[in-house]
């Protein structure tokens, strides 16, 4: 199932388009659905999780997100700083935050900055082509 947005107009609505994509992304992670997260990326997407490594393709991306889910990452949120683009490509710079699994009565929180580039597909859906983030903690 493809959870990406279809036929979202960018003219005047790029921010709302990306907000909707972010909402779908957060819902997939927060509900523990790594397959739905991976479906939001192009088949050959590049992702760098801030550790100096680059993952390529949905299978590697799904495996990474499944490991986050398995380790208790939840309550993920994205706050847009800047968006831009045209009718074919869009980008965002945003703050992200999440919580980890409770341990010894404490719930860790972490966050950072992300940058993603989205590409409109022939069927009208928007998928992430590139996604990079860092962690400030």
Coordinates of C-alpha atoms in Angstrom, one line a residue:
X1 CA 0.0 0.0 0.0
X2 CA 1.4 3.4 -0.9
X3 CA 0.8 6.0 1.8
X4 CA 2.2 8.9 -0.2
X5 CA 0.0 11.9 -1.2
X6 CA -1.5 11.9 -4.6
X7 CA -2.1 15.0 -6.8
X8 CA -1.2 17.6 -4.2
X9 CA -0.9 21.0 -5.8
X10 CA 2.3 22.8 -5.0
X11 CA 1.4 26.3 -6.3
X12 CA 0.6 28.1 -3.0
X13 CA 0.2 24.8 -1.2
X14 CA 3.8 23.4 -0.9
X15 CA 3.8 23.8 2.9
X16 CA 0.5 22.1 3.3
X17 CA 1.6 19.3 1.0
X18 CA 4.7 18.7 3.0
X19 CA 2.8 19.0 6.3
X20 CA 0.5 16.2 5.1
X21 CA 3.5 14.0 4.0
X22 CA 5.1 14.6 7.4
X23 CA 1.9 13.7 9.2
X24 CA 1.7 10.4 7.2
X25 CA 5.4 9.8 8.0
X26 CA 4.9 10.4 11.7
X27 CA 1.8 8.2 11.8
X28 CA 3.7 5.3 10.2
X29 CA 6.6 5.5 12.6
X30 CA 4.5 6.1 15.7
X31 CA 2.2 3.2 14.8
X32 CA 5.2 0.9 14.3
X33 CA 4.8 0.4 10.6
X34 CA 8.3 0.3 9.0
X35 CA 6.9 -1.0 5.7
X36 CA 4.6 2.0 5.4
X37 CA 7.6 4.3 6.1
X38 CA 9.7 2.7 3.4
X39 CA 6.8 3.1 1.0
X40 CA 7.2 6.9 1.3
X41 CA 10.6 6.7 -0.4
X42 CA 11.5 6.1 -4.0
X43 CA 12.9 2.6 -4.9
X44 CA 16.4 4.0 -5.1
X45 CA 16.2 6.7 -2.3
X46 CA 19.2 7.7 -0.4
X47 CA 19.0 8.1 3.4
X48 CA 21.7 9.2 5.8
X49 CA 20.8 8.9 9.5
X50 CA 23.5 11.2 10.7
X51 CA 26.2 8.5 11.4
X52 CA 28.2 9.0 8.3
X53 CA 26.6 6.1 6.5
X54 CA 24.3 6.2 3.5
X55 CA 21.5 3.7 2.9
X56 CA 20.2 3.1 -0.6
X57 CA 16.7 1.7 -1.4
X58 CA 13.5 0.8 0.4
X59 CA 14.7 -2.5 1.8
X60 CA 17.6 -0.8 3.7
X61 CA 15.4 2.1 4.8
X62 CA 12.8 -0.3 6.1
X63 CA 15.4 -2.3 8.0
X64 CA 16.7 0.9 9.7
X65 CA 13.2 2.1 10.7
X66 CA 12.3 -1.3 12.0
X67 CA 15.3 -1.2 14.2
X68 CA 14.2 2.2 15.6
X69 CA 10.7 0.8 16.2
X70 CA 12.1 -2.4 17.8
X71 CA 14.2 -0.2 20.2
X72 CA 11.1 1.8 21.3
X73 CA 11.4 5.0 19.3
X74 CA 7.9 6.7 19.4
X75 CA 6.2 10.1 19.6
X76 CA 8.0 11.3 16.5
X77 CA 7.2 14.8 15.4
X78 CA 8.4 17.2 12.6
X79 CA 8.3 21.0 12.7
X80 CA 9.0 22.6 9.4
X81 CA 11.6 25.4 9.3
X82 CA 11.6 26.0 5.5
X83 CA 10.0 24.5 2.4
X84 CA 10.4 25.1 -1.3
X85 CA 10.2 23.6 -4.7
X86 CA 8.2 23.4 -7.9
X87 CA 5.7 21.1 -9.5
X88 CA 8.3 18.2 -9.7
X89 CA 10.7 18.6 -6.8
X90 CA 10.2 19.9 -3.2
X91 CA 12.4 20.1 -0.2
X92 CA 12.1 20.8 3.5
X93 CA 14.4 21.7 6.3
X94 CA 12.8 20.8 9.7
X95 CA 13.3 20.0 13.3
X96 CA 12.5 16.5 14.4
X97 CA 11.9 15.1 17.9
X98 CA 11.1 11.7 19.3
X99 CA 11.1 9.7 22.5
X100 CA 12.9 6.4 23.3
X101 CA 11.8 3.5 25.4
X102 CA 11.4 4.1 29.0
X103 CA 14.2 2.8 31.2
X104 CA 14.5 3.1 34.9
X105 CA 11.5 5.4 35.1
X106 CA 12.9 7.8 32.5
X107 CA 11.8 8.4 28.9
X108 CA 14.7 9.7 26.8
X109 CA 14.0 12.4 24.3
X110 CA 16.1 13.4 21.3
X111 CA 15.9 15.4 18.2
X112 CA 17.8 17.4 15.5
X113 CA 17.5 18.8 12.1
X114 CA 16.4 17.0 8.9
X115 CA 16.5 17.8 5.2
X116 CA 14.5 15.9 2.6
X117 CA 14.0 16.2 -1.1
X118 CA 10.7 14.8 -2.5
X119 CA 10.0 14.0 -6.1
X120 CA 6.6 13.9 -7.8
X121 CA 6.0 10.5 -9.4
X122 CA 4.2 9.9 -12.7
X123 CA 1.1 8.8 -10.8
X124 CA 1.0 12.1 -8.9
X125 CA 2.3 10.8 -5.6
X126 CA 5.2 12.5 -3.8
X127 CA 8.0 10.3 -2.5
X128 CA 11.3 11.1 -0.7
X129 CA 14.3 10.8 -3.0
X130 CA 16.8 11.9 -0.3
X131 CA 16.5 12.2 3.5
X132 CA 19.3 13.3 5.8
X133 CA 19.2 14.1 9.5
X134 CA 21.4 14.7 12.5
X135 CA 20.8 14.4 16.2
X136 CA 21.6 17.3 18.6
X137 CA 21.9 15.1 21.7

